Amino acid sequence: MTKALRFILGDQLSADISCLRGIAPDDVVLMCEVCEEATYVRHHKKKIAFLFSAMRHFAEELGDAGHTLDYVRFEACVGSFTDALSEAARRHEADRIVVTEASEWRVLEMQRGWAETLGIDVEIRPDDRFIATKQEFADWAKDRKELRMEFFYREMRRKTGYLMDANGGPEGGQWNYDKDNRDPLPEDAKVPKRPDFSVDGITEDVIDLVAKRFADHPGELEPFNYPVTRRQATYYLNWFIGEALPSFGDFQDAMQQGEPLLFHSHLSALINCGLLDPAECCEKAETAWREGSVPLNAAEGFIRQIIGWREYVRGVYWLKMPDYRDANALSAGRDLPDFFWTGDTQMNCLRQSISETLENAYAHHIQRLMLIGNFALLAGFEPKQVQDWYLEIYHDAYDWVEMPNVVGMILYADGGVVASKPYAASGAYINRMSDYCGSCRYSVTKKNGAKACPFNYLYWNFLIENRDRFRDNHRMRMIYKTLDRMGDEKTIAVKEDSARFFKALSRGEI
Ligand code: FAD
Ligand code: DLZ
Ligand code: SF4
């Protein structure tokens, strides 16, 4: 009689995960909370609490469904996945291990080594919870000069049939309604109140554990108000489709002080850990559009984020790893300032979005991209430090999704694989899309001097410092023409202001 250990990782909390298929009555399902996963970066306290609680609830549901569970809790002090597996294989006298391939390079490498280290058969099954396989992405990328998300997205629309008309074209005649996703928030906008998710005994235990064992990790642990079960996650998805999706399209790029969620779905952590299936999220959005309860720009915008961006960044990750993590095309080397862990800065937009991040382990896309990311780009922070920060601070962060967004999208550290030009912007953009500037110590209309918004001169300083690299980029020709027309006096002022700013930054005075 053979006995298999079916080993489920923390981001594989899906009832139909491939490693469970064909499970025999004698097989044991293993799940474990281990030291290495919880500490390889200093994950935000809420991220650990969310994942441990979701894992414990998921294990309970598998037990209720009749599976034999071996759940190793953090209190057992097991070091790594490999240690947990080795001990469990001995404990259960298993002669086979079945796993679903890990979402991250780091852990897949471990999985590939287990047969040899543990001296036991290991079957690694594909993770089929994505729309595209790794091979499909590689085939699409092959022989292409540029890997633009938009063209991959169209392939995914054709593959899934989402928002496609009877003639095989995109509904509404356009593939992409990005231009209709950029309205600033009107003053009288009504942001819907989020549902409350009660904290049960399992979550309370986990909160106590995290408070005791991860006190030195960043972020606030309470209040904790996020789904941790499949049932709660489905409720939240339905709530989003009914209450927030209708306005998601128009205000996707807007930022508002004191409103960290606006009309965003807040579903990424639930999708990434497996409690929600990306396809079901898209199908519900499409149905809502077909039934007339959400506009096309909203349904398309949401579906594009999931079958477009999410699938695309995963494809880039697997195509470019392992070299991708060390990419630093712009030779950026400045250290991240302390305020990334405290929010204590006089730049109001950063203070708001970093403080919200520390509170919620969440910031929405434009805060991550056009505020914090834009600042990291203009300031020239070292890519590895920026990667680690994003990985530890957001509740949805795993390196397959964080890394291409950081290395490719915000820092241009991959030399243009993901972005056709750097996502650099001055204070005018932030002022247009938010209400942050009105209560800032700096003046967004001032271009130079001690009171000027730092984004204004850092933007030009970035263009000056990277002139050789970007001046022939066809999307940047106009801006370099403007720079060329800038007189010496103005250029010198930009450089002096930037030098003064960086000095103050290194002294912790910003
Ligand atoms: P919504 O705005 O409601 O979007 C819907 C869904 O689309 C998200 O839930 C997510 O699954 C998907 N999505 C949207 N944009 C992206 C994208 N660029 N890449 C991948 N998926 C996307 N997302 C993560 O899931 N994990 C990360 O670690 C992560 N790190 C990021 C780092 C940077 C520098 C940037 C710019 C973006 C990052 N993102 C990451 C993408 C995006 O910001 C988050 O997915 C989004 O903010 C999550 O909030 P939401 O669920 O409310 O998303
Ligand atoms: C993020 C995370 C944390 C903090 N802890 C665990 C854990 O103790 N056990 C576990 O199975 N997974 C954890 N995770 C998620 C894993 O890091 C993630 O599933 C893998 O890295 C995927 O490659
Ligand atoms: Fe941010 Fe500049 Fe506006 Fe202040 S003035 S909130 S630093 S963009």
Coordinates of C-alpha atoms and ligand atoms in Angstrom, one line a residue:
M1 CA 0.0 0.0 0.0
T2 CA 1.5 3.4 -0.9
K3 CA 0.9 6.5 1.1
A4 CA 1.3 10.0 -0.4
L5 CA 1.8 13.3 1.4
R6 CA -0.1 16.0 -0.4
F7 CA 1.7 19.2 0.5
I8 CA -0.2 22.4 0.1
L9 CA 1.6 25.8 0.3
G10 CA 0.1 29.0 1.9
D11 CA -0.8 30.5 -1.5
Q12 CA -2.5 27.3 -2.7
L13 CA -5.7 27.5 -0.7
S14 CA -8.0 26.3 -3.5
A15 CA -10.2 23.3 -3.1
D16 CA -9.4 22.0 -6.6
I17 CA -5.6 22.6 -6.3
S18 CA -3.8 20.1 -8.6
C19 CA -1.9 18.3 -5.8
L20 CA -5.1 17.1 -4.3
R21 CA -6.5 15.5 -7.5
G22 CA -6.8 11.7 -7.2
I23 CA -6.2 11.7 -3.5
A24 CA -6.4 8.2 -1.9
P25 CA -8.1 7.5 1.5
D26 CA -4.7 6.8 3.1
D27 CA -3.0 9.9 1.8
V28 CA -2.3 12.8 4.3
V29 CA -2.6 16.4 3.4
L30 CA 0.3 18.5 4.9
M31 CA 0.2 22.2 5.6
C32 CA 2.7 24.0 7.7
E33 CA 3.5 27.4 9.1
V34 CA 7.3 27.7 9.1
C35 CA 9.9 30.1 10.3
E36 CA 11.7 30.6 7.0
E37 CA 8.5 31.7 5.0
A38 CA 7.4 34.0 7.8
T39 CA 10.8 35.7 8.1
Y40 CA 12.8 35.6 4.8
V41 CA 11.5 39.2 4.6
R42 CA 9.9 41.0 7.5
H43 CA 6.3 40.6 6.3
H44 CA 3.8 43.1 7.5
K45 CA 2.0 41.8 10.6
K46 CA -1.4 41.8 8.9
K47 CA 0.0 39.8 6.0
I48 CA 1.1 37.0 8.3
A49 CA -2.1 37.1 10.3
F50 CA -4.2 37.0 7.1
L51 CA -2.3 34.1 5.6
F52 CA -2.0 32.0 8.8
S53 CA -5.7 32.5 9.5
A54 CA -6.7 31.6 5.9
M55 CA -4.5 28.5 6.0
R56 CA -6.0 27.3 9.3
H57 CA -9.5 27.8 8.1
F58 CA -8.7 26.1 4.8
A59 CA -7.2 23.1 6.7
E60 CA -10.3 22.9 8.8
E61 CA -12.5 22.8 5.7
L62 CA -10.4 20.1 4.1
G63 CA -10.8 18.1 7.4
D64 CA -14.5 18.6 7.3
A65 CA -14.5 17.3 3.7
G66 CA -13.0 14.0 5.0
H67 CA -9.3 14.4 4.3
T68 CA -6.7 13.4 6.9
L69 CA -4.8 16.6 7.8
D70 CA -1.4 17.2 9.3
Y71 CA -1.3 20.9 10.1
V72 CA 2.0 22.1 11.6
R73 CA 1.5 25.3 13.5
F74 CA 4.1 28.1 13.9
E75 CA 4.3 27.2 17.7
A76 CA 6.0 23.9 16.7
C77 CA 9.0 26.0 15.6
V78 CA 9.7 24.1 12.3
G79 CA 12.4 25.9 10.3
S80 CA 11.6 25.4 6.6
F81 CA 9.3 23.6 4.2
T82 CA 12.0 21.0 3.7
D83 CA 12.3 20.4 7.5
A84 CA 8.5 20.1 7.8
L85 CA 8.3 17.7 4.8
S86 CA 11.1 15.5 6.0
E87 CA 9.6 15.2 9.5
A88 CA 6.1 14.6 8.2
A89 CA 7.3 12.0 5.6
R90 CA 8.9 10.1 8.6
R91 CA 5.9 10.6 10.8
H92 CA 3.4 9.1 8.3
E93 CA 5.8 6.7 6.6
A94 CA 4.9 8.2 3.3
D95 CA 6.6 6.9 0.2
R96 CA 5.6 9.7 -2.2
I97 CA 5.1 13.5 -2.1
V98 CA 2.7 15.3 -4.4
V99 CA 2.9 19.1 -4.7
T100 CA 1.6 21.8 -7.0
E101 CA 4.5 23.8 -8.4
A102 CA 5.3 26.9 -6.3
S103 CA 4.4 30.3 -7.6
E104 CA 7.9 31.6 -6.7
W105 CA 11.3 30.7 -8.1
R106 CA 12.8 30.4 -4.7
V107 CA 10.3 27.7 -3.6
L108 CA 10.2 25.9 -6.9
E109 CA 14.0 25.4 -6.6
M110 CA 13.3 23.9 -3.2
Q111 CA 10.7 21.6 -4.6
R112 CA 13.0 20.4 -7.3
G113 CA 15.6 19.5 -4.7
W114 CA 13.3 17.4 -2.5
A115 CA 13.5 14.1 -4.2
E116 CA 17.3 14.1 -3.7
T117 CA 17.4 15.7 -0.2
L118 CA 14.6 13.6 1.2
G119 CA 15.2 10.4 -0.8
I120 CA 11.6 10.0 -1.7
D121 CA 9.6 10.3 -5.0
V122 CA 8.3 13.8 -5.6
E123 CA 5.6 14.6 -8.2
I124 CA 5.4 18.3 -9.1
R125 CA 2.1 19.2 -10.8
P126 CA 1.4 22.3 -12.8
D127 CA -0.5 25.2 -11.2
D128 CA -3.5 25.5 -13.5
R129 CA -5.1 28.4 -11.7
F130 CA -3.8 30.9 -14.2
I131 CA -5.3 31.7 -17.6
A132 CA -2.1 31.2 -19.5
T133 CA 0.5 28.5 -19.0
K134 CA 4.1 29.5 -18.7
Q135 CA 4.7 27.8 -22.1
E136 CA 1.9 29.9 -23.7
F137 CA 3.5 33.1 -22.5
A138 CA 7.0 31.9 -23.7
D139 CA 5.5 31.1 -27.1
W140 CA 3.9 34.5 -27.3
A141 CA 7.1 36.2 -26.3
K142 CA 9.3 34.3 -28.6
D143 CA 10.7 36.4 -31.5
R144 CA 8.9 39.5 -30.3
K145 CA 11.0 42.7 -30.1
E146 CA 8.8 44.1 -27.4
L147 CA 6.6 42.4 -24.8
R148 CA 3.8 44.9 -24.5
M149 CA 1.0 43.9 -22.1
E150 CA -1.7 45.2 -24.5
F151 CA -1.0 42.6 -27.2
F152 CA -0.8 39.7 -24.7
Y153 CA -4.1 40.9 -23.1
R154 CA -5.8 40.7 -26.5
E155 CA -4.6 37.1 -26.8
M156 CA -6.1 36.4 -23.4
R157 CA -9.4 38.0 -24.4
R158 CA -9.6 35.8 -27.4
K159 CA -8.6 32.7 -25.4
T160 CA -11.2 33.3 -22.6
G161 CA -13.9 34.9 -24.8
Y162 CA -14.4 37.6 -22.1
L163 CA -16.1 40.7 -23.5
M164 CA -15.9 39.4 -27.0
D165 CA -18.8 40.0 -29.5
A166 CA -20.4 37.5 -31.9
N167 CA -17.9 38.4 -34.7
G168 CA -14.8 37.7 -32.6
G169 CA -14.1 41.4 -31.9
P170 CA -14.0 43.2 -28.6
E171 CA -17.4 44.3 -27.2
G172 CA -17.9 48.0 -27.8
G173 CA -15.4 48.0 -30.7
Q174 CA -12.4 48.8 -28.5
W175 CA -10.0 46.4 -26.7
N176 CA -9.1 48.9 -24.0
Y177 CA -10.9 51.7 -22.3
D178 CA -7.9 52.9 -20.3
K179 CA -8.6 56.5 -21.4
D180 CA -11.9 56.3 -19.6
N181 CA -10.3 55.2 -16.4
R182 CA -8.7 58.4 -15.5
D183 CA -11.3 60.8 -14.0
P184 CA -10.3 62.6 -10.8
L185 CA -12.8 62.1 -8.0
P186 CA -15.6 64.7 -7.9
E187 CA -16.1 66.3 -4.5
D188 CA -19.5 64.8 -4.0
A189 CA -18.4 61.2 -4.9
K190 CA -19.9 58.6 -2.5
V191 CA -17.4 55.9 -1.7
P192 CA -19.3 52.7 -0.6
K193 CA -18.7 51.5 3.0
R194 CA -17.0 48.1 3.1
P195 CA -18.5 45.1 4.8
D196 CA -17.3 44.0 8.2
F197 CA -15.8 40.5 8.5
S198 CA -16.1 39.1 12.0
V199 CA -13.0 37.9 13.8
D200 CA -13.5 34.3 15.0
G201 CA -11.5 32.2 17.4
I202 CA -9.0 31.0 14.8
T203 CA -8.2 34.5 13.7
E204 CA -8.0 35.7 17.4
D205 CA -5.4 32.9 18.1
V206 CA -3.4 34.0 15.0
I207 CA -3.6 37.7 16.0
D208 CA -2.2 36.7 19.5
L209 CA 0.5 34.7 17.9
V210 CA 1.6 37.4 15.5
A211 CA 1.5 40.0 18.3
K212 CA 3.9 37.9 20.3
R213 CA 6.2 36.4 17.7
F214 CA 6.4 39.1 15.1
A215 CA 6.4 42.3 17.2
D216 CA 9.4 43.6 15.3
H217 CA 7.8 43.3 11.9
P218 CA 6.4 46.4 10.3
G219 CA 2.7 47.4 10.2
E220 CA -0.3 47.5 12.4
L221 CA -2.0 44.2 13.3
E222 CA -5.4 45.5 14.4
P223 CA -8.1 46.3 13.5
F224 CA -8.2 43.2 11.3
N225 CA -11.1 43.2 8.9
Y226 CA -10.4 41.0 5.9
P227 CA -11.9 37.8 4.6
V228 CA -10.1 34.6 5.6
T229 CA -12.4 31.9 4.3
R230 CA -13.7 30.9 0.8
R231 CA -17.2 31.9 1.9
Q232 CA -16.2 35.3 3.1
A233 CA -14.0 35.9 0.0
T234 CA -17.0 35.0 -2.3
Y235 CA -19.2 37.4 -0.3
Y236 CA -16.6 40.2 -0.7
L237 CA -16.3 39.5 -4.5
N238 CA -20.1 39.7 -4.9
W239 CA -20.1 42.9 -2.7
F240 CA -17.5 44.4 -5.0
I241 CA -19.3 43.6 -8.2
G242 CA -22.6 45.1 -6.9
E243 CA -21.3 48.2 -5.0
A244 CA -17.9 49.3 -6.2
L245 CA -17.3 47.9 -9.7
P246 CA -19.9 50.3 -11.3
S247 CA -17.5 53.3 -10.5
F248 CA -14.2 51.3 -10.7
G249 CA -13.7 52.2 -14.3
D250 CA -14.1 56.0 -14.1
F251 CA -12.0 56.5 -10.9
Q252 CA -9.4 53.7 -11.2
D253 CA -6.5 56.3 -11.2
A254 CA -8.0 58.6 -8.5
M255 CA -6.5 59.1 -5.1
Q256 CA -8.2 60.6 -2.1
Q257 CA -6.9 61.4 1.4
G258 CA -8.5 59.1 4.0
E259 CA -10.0 56.8 1.3
P260 CA -7.5 54.0 0.8
L261 CA -9.9 51.7 -1.1
L262 CA -12.1 54.0 -3.2
F263 CA -13.7 51.7 -5.8
H264 CA -10.9 49.2 -6.0
S265 CA -11.7 45.5 -5.4
H266 CA -9.3 44.8 -2.5
L267 CA -9.3 41.2 -3.8
S268 CA -5.7 40.7 -4.8
A269 CA -4.6 38.9 -1.6
L270 CA -7.6 36.6 -1.9
I271 CA -6.9 35.8 -5.5
N272 CA -3.2 35.3 -4.9
C273 CA -3.6 32.9 -2.0
G274 CA -6.2 30.8 -4.0
L275 CA -9.4 31.7 -2.1
L276 CA -10.7 33.3 -5.2
D277 CA -10.3 32.1 -8.8
P278 CA -9.2 34.8 -11.2
A279 CA -11.6 33.4 -13.9
E280 CA -14.6 33.6 -11.5
C281 CA -13.9 37.2 -10.7
C282 CA -13.8 38.1 -14.5
E283 CA -16.9 36.1 -15.2
K284 CA -18.9 37.9 -12.5
A285 CA -17.7 41.2 -13.9
E286 CA -18.7 40.3 -17.4
T287 CA -22.1 39.0 -16.3
A288 CA -22.8 42.3 -14.4
W289 CA -22.0 44.2 -17.6
R290 CA -24.2 41.9 -19.7
E291 CA -27.0 42.4 -17.2
G292 CA -26.6 46.2 -17.5
S293 CA -25.5 46.9 -13.9
V294 CA -22.0 48.1 -14.6
P295 CA -20.6 50.1 -17.6
L296 CA -18.3 48.6 -20.1
N297 CA -15.2 50.7 -19.1
A298 CA -15.6 49.3 -15.6
A299 CA -15.9 45.6 -16.5
E300 CA -13.2 45.9 -19.2
G301 CA -10.9 47.8 -16.8
F302 CA -11.2 45.1 -14.1
I303 CA -10.9 42.2 -16.5
R304 CA -7.8 43.8 -18.1
Q305 CA -6.1 44.0 -14.7
I306 CA -6.6 40.3 -14.1
I307 CA -6.3 38.5 -17.5
G308 CA -4.0 41.3 -18.8
W309 CA -1.6 42.6 -16.1
R310 CA -1.7 39.8 -13.7
E311 CA -1.1 37.1 -16.2
Y312 CA 1.5 39.2 -18.1
V313 CA 3.6 39.9 -15.0
R314 CA 3.6 36.2 -14.1
G315 CA 4.7 35.4 -17.7
V316 CA 7.5 38.0 -17.5
Y317 CA 8.7 36.7 -14.2
W318 CA 9.1 33.1 -15.3
L319 CA 10.6 34.2 -18.6
K320 CA 13.2 36.4 -17.1
M321 CA 14.1 34.7 -13.8
P322 CA 16.5 34.2 -12.2
D323 CA 18.5 37.1 -13.6
Y324 CA 15.5 39.4 -13.3
R325 CA 15.8 39.9 -9.5
D326 CA 19.3 41.5 -9.9
A327 CA 18.4 43.8 -12.8
N328 CA 19.5 47.4 -12.3
A329 CA 19.6 49.0 -15.8
L330 CA 19.7 52.6 -14.4
S331 CA 22.4 51.7 -11.9
A332 CA 20.3 53.1 -9.1
G333 CA 22.0 52.8 -5.7
R334 CA 20.4 55.1 -3.1
D335 CA 19.2 53.6 0.2
L336 CA 15.5 53.6 1.1
P337 CA 14.9 56.3 3.7
D338 CA 13.5 55.3 7.2
F339 CA 10.2 57.0 6.5
F340 CA 9.2 54.0 4.3
W341 CA 8.7 52.2 7.6
T342 CA 7.1 55.0 9.6
G343 CA 5.3 57.3 7.1
D344 CA 7.0 60.2 8.8
T345 CA 7.6 62.5 6.0
Q346 CA 6.6 66.1 5.1
M347 CA 5.6 65.1 1.6
N348 CA 1.9 64.6 2.2
C349 CA 1.1 62.3 -0.7
L350 CA 3.8 59.8 0.5
R351 CA 2.9 60.3 4.2
Q352 CA -0.7 59.4 3.4
S353 CA 0.0 56.4 1.2
I354 CA 2.8 54.9 3.3
S355 CA 0.8 55.4 6.5
E356 CA -2.2 53.7 4.9
T357 CA 0.1 50.9 3.8
L358 CA 1.4 50.4 7.3
E359 CA -2.2 50.4 8.6
N360 CA -3.8 48.1 6.1
A361 CA -1.0 46.2 4.3
Y362 CA -2.7 47.7 1.2
A363 CA -2.4 50.6 -1.1
H364 CA -4.2 50.8 -4.4
H365 CA -2.4 50.5 -7.7
I366 CA -1.9 54.2 -8.5
Q367 CA -0.5 54.9 -5.0
R368 CA 1.9 52.0 -5.5
L369 CA 2.8 53.1 -9.0
M370 CA 2.5 56.8 -9.4
L371 CA 3.3 57.9 -5.8
I372 CA 5.6 55.5 -4.0
G373 CA 6.9 53.9 -7.2
N374 CA 7.4 57.2 -9.0
F375 CA 9.3 58.6 -6.0
A376 CA 11.5 55.4 -5.9
L377 CA 12.3 55.9 -9.6
L378 CA 13.1 59.6 -9.4
A379 CA 15.1 59.2 -6.2
G380 CA 17.1 56.3 -7.7
F381 CA 16.6 53.8 -4.8
E382 CA 18.4 50.5 -5.2
P383 CA 16.1 48.0 -6.8
K384 CA 16.7 45.1 -4.4
Q385 CA 15.8 47.3 -1.4
V386 CA 12.6 48.5 -3.2
Q387 CA 11.7 44.9 -4.1
D388 CA 12.1 43.8 -0.5
W389 CA 10.0 46.7 0.8
Y390 CA 7.1 46.0 -1.6
L391 CA 7.4 42.2 -0.8
E392 CA 7.2 42.7 2.9
I393 CA 4.7 45.5 3.2
Y394 CA 1.7 44.4 1.0
H395 CA -0.7 41.6 2.0
D396 CA -0.9 40.4 -1.6
A397 CA 2.9 40.3 -2.2
Y398 CA 4.7 37.2 -3.6
D399 CA 7.8 37.8 -5.7
W400 CA 6.2 36.5 -9.0
V401 CA 3.9 39.5 -9.0
E402 CA 5.8 42.0 -6.9
M403 CA 9.0 41.7 -8.8
P404 CA 8.0 42.6 -12.4
N405 CA 5.9 45.4 -11.0
V406 CA 8.9 46.8 -9.1
V407 CA 11.8 45.9 -11.4
G408 CA 9.9 46.5 -14.7
M409 CA 7.0 48.8 -14.1
I410 CA 8.2 51.3 -11.6
L411 CA 12.0 51.3 -11.7
Y412 CA 12.7 50.5 -15.4
A413 CA 15.5 48.4 -13.9
D414 CA 14.9 45.7 -16.6
G415 CA 15.8 48.2 -19.3
G416 CA 12.3 48.3 -20.9
V417 CA 11.0 44.8 -20.9
V418 CA 7.7 45.8 -19.1
A419 CA 7.5 49.5 -19.7
S420 CA 8.1 51.2 -23.0
K421 CA 9.1 54.3 -21.0
P422 CA 9.6 55.1 -17.3
Y423 CA 6.5 55.9 -15.3
A424 CA 7.9 59.2 -14.2
A425 CA 5.7 62.1 -13.3
S426 CA 5.9 65.5 -11.7
G427 CA 3.7 67.0 -9.0
A428 CA 1.1 68.2 -11.5
Y429 CA 0.0 64.6 -12.2
I430 CA -0.4 63.9 -8.5
N431 CA -2.3 67.1 -8.0
R432 CA -4.6 66.3 -10.9
M433 CA -5.4 62.8 -9.6
S434 CA -5.6 63.5 -5.8
D435 CA -6.5 66.0 -3.1
Y436 CA -3.1 65.5 -1.3
C437 CA -1.4 68.7 -2.4
G438 CA -3.8 71.1 -0.6
S439 CA -2.5 70.0 2.8
C440 CA 1.1 69.6 2.0
R441 CA 4.0 71.6 3.3
Y442 CA 5.4 71.9 -0.2
S443 CA 3.8 73.9 -3.0
V444 CA 2.9 71.8 -6.1
T445 CA 2.9 74.9 -8.3
K446 CA 6.4 75.9 -7.3
K447 CA 9.1 74.4 -9.6
N448 CA 12.2 75.4 -7.6
G449 CA 13.4 76.4 -4.2
A450 CA 12.9 75.1 -0.7
K451 CA 9.1 75.2 -0.8
A452 CA 8.8 73.6 -4.3
C453 CA 7.2 70.2 -4.6
P454 CA 10.1 67.7 -4.7
F455 CA 8.5 65.7 -7.5
N456 CA 8.8 68.8 -9.8
Y457 CA 12.6 69.2 -9.7
L458 CA 13.3 65.4 -9.2
Y459 CA 11.4 64.7 -12.4
W460 CA 13.7 67.0 -14.5
N461 CA 16.7 65.8 -12.6
F462 CA 15.9 62.2 -13.5
L463 CA 15.5 63.2 -17.2
I464 CA 18.8 65.0 -17.1
E465 CA 20.7 62.2 -15.4
N466 CA 19.3 59.6 -17.8
R467 CA 19.4 61.7 -21.0
D468 CA 21.7 59.3 -22.9
R469 CA 19.4 56.4 -22.3
F470 CA 16.0 58.0 -23.0
R471 CA 16.5 60.9 -25.4
D472 CA 15.9 58.7 -28.5
N473 CA 12.9 56.8 -27.0
H474 CA 10.2 57.9 -29.4
R475 CA 7.7 58.3 -26.5
M476 CA 10.1 60.8 -24.8
R477 CA 11.2 62.9 -27.7
M478 CA 8.8 65.7 -26.9
I479 CA 9.8 65.9 -23.2
Y480 CA 13.5 65.9 -24.1
K481 CA 12.8 68.7 -26.6
T482 CA 11.3 70.7 -23.7
L483 CA 14.4 69.9 -21.6
D484 CA 16.7 71.0 -24.4
R485 CA 14.9 74.3 -24.5
M486 CA 15.3 74.8 -20.7
G487 CA 18.0 77.4 -20.1
D488 CA 21.2 76.8 -18.1
E489 CA 19.8 78.7 -15.2
K490 CA 16.8 76.5 -14.8
T491 CA 18.9 73.3 -15.3
I492 CA 21.3 74.4 -12.6
A493 CA 18.4 75.1 -10.2
V494 CA 17.0 71.7 -10.8
K495 CA 20.3 70.1 -10.1
E496 CA 20.9 72.2 -7.0
D497 CA 17.4 71.6 -5.6
S498 CA 17.8 67.8 -6.2
A499 CA 21.3 67.7 -4.5
R500 CA 19.9 69.6 -1.5
F501 CA 16.9 67.3 -1.4
F502 CA 19.0 64.1 -1.5
K503 CA 21.3 65.5 1.3
A504 CA 18.2 66.2 3.5
L505 CA 16.8 62.8 2.6
S506 CA 20.0 61.0 3.8
R507 CA 19.9 63.0 7.0
G508 CA 16.2 62.0 7.6
E509 CA 15.0 65.5 7.2
I510 CA 12.3 65.1 4.5
Ligands
FAD1 P1 -7.9 46.3 -8.3 O1 -7.4 47.7 -8.7 O2 -9.2 46.1 -7.9 O3 -7.5 45.4 -9.6 C1 -8.1 44.1 -9.8 C2 -7.1 43.0 -9.7 O4 -6.3 43.1 -10.8 C3 -6.2 43.0 -8.5 O5 -6.8 42.4 -7.4 C4 -5.0 42.1 -9.0 O6 -5.3 40.8 -8.9 C5 -5.0 42.5 -10.5 N1 -4.0 43.5 -10.8 C6 -4.1 44.8 -11.1 N2 -3.0 45.4 -11.4 C7 -2.0 44.4 -11.4 C8 -0.7 44.4 -11.7 N3 0.0 45.4 -12.1 N4 0.0 43.2 -11.6 C9 -0.7 42.1 -11.2 N5 -2.0 42.0 -10.9 C10 -2.7 43.2 -11.0 N6 -0.2 43.1 -7.0 C11 -0.2 41.9 -6.3 O7 -1.2 41.2 -6.3 N7 0.9 41.6 -5.5 C12 2.0 42.4 -5.4 O8 2.9 42.1 -4.7 C13 1.9 43.6 -6.2 N8 3.0 44.5 -6.1 C14 3.0 45.6 -6.8 C15 4.1 46.5 -6.8 C16 4.1 47.6 -7.5 C17 5.3 48.5 -7.5 C18 3.0 48.0 -8.3 C19 3.0 49.2 -9.2 C20 1.9 47.1 -8.4 C21 1.8 46.0 -7.6 N9 0.8 45.1 -7.7 C22 0.8 43.9 -7.0 C23 -0.4 45.3 -8.6 C24 -1.5 46.1 -8.1 O9 -1.1 47.3 -7.5 C25 -2.3 45.3 -7.0 O10 -2.7 44.1 -7.6 C26 -3.6 46.1 -6.6 O11 -3.3 47.3 -6.1 C27 -4.4 45.3 -5.6 O12 -5.5 45.9 -5.2 P2 -6.9 45.6 -5.7 O13 -7.2 44.1 -5.4 O14 -7.9 46.5 -5.0 O15 -6.8 45.8 -7.2
DLZ2 C1 3.9 34.4 2.8 C2 3.9 33.1 3.6 C3 4.1 33.1 5.0 C4 4.3 34.4 5.7 N1 4.2 32.0 5.7 C5 3.9 30.8 5.2 C6 4.0 29.6 5.9 O1 4.3 29.6 7.1 N2 3.6 28.5 5.3 C7 3.3 28.4 4.0 O2 2.9 27.4 3.4 N3 3.3 29.6 3.2 C8 3.6 30.7 3.8 N4 3.6 31.9 3.1 C9 3.3 31.8 1.6 C10 4.5 31.1 0.9 O3 5.6 31.9 1.1 C11 4.1 30.9 -0.5 O4 3.1 30.0 -0.6 C12 5.3 30.3 -1.3 O5 6.3 31.1 -1.1 C13 4.9 30.2 -2.8 O6 6.1 30.1 -3.5
SF4_3 FE1 3.1 65.3 -3.0 FE2 4.2 67.5 -4.1 FE3 1.6 67.4 -3.7 FE4 3.2 67.6 -1.6 S1 3.0 69.1 -3.2 S2 1.4 66.2 -1.8 S3 5.0 66.4 -2.2 S4 2.8 66.1 -5.1

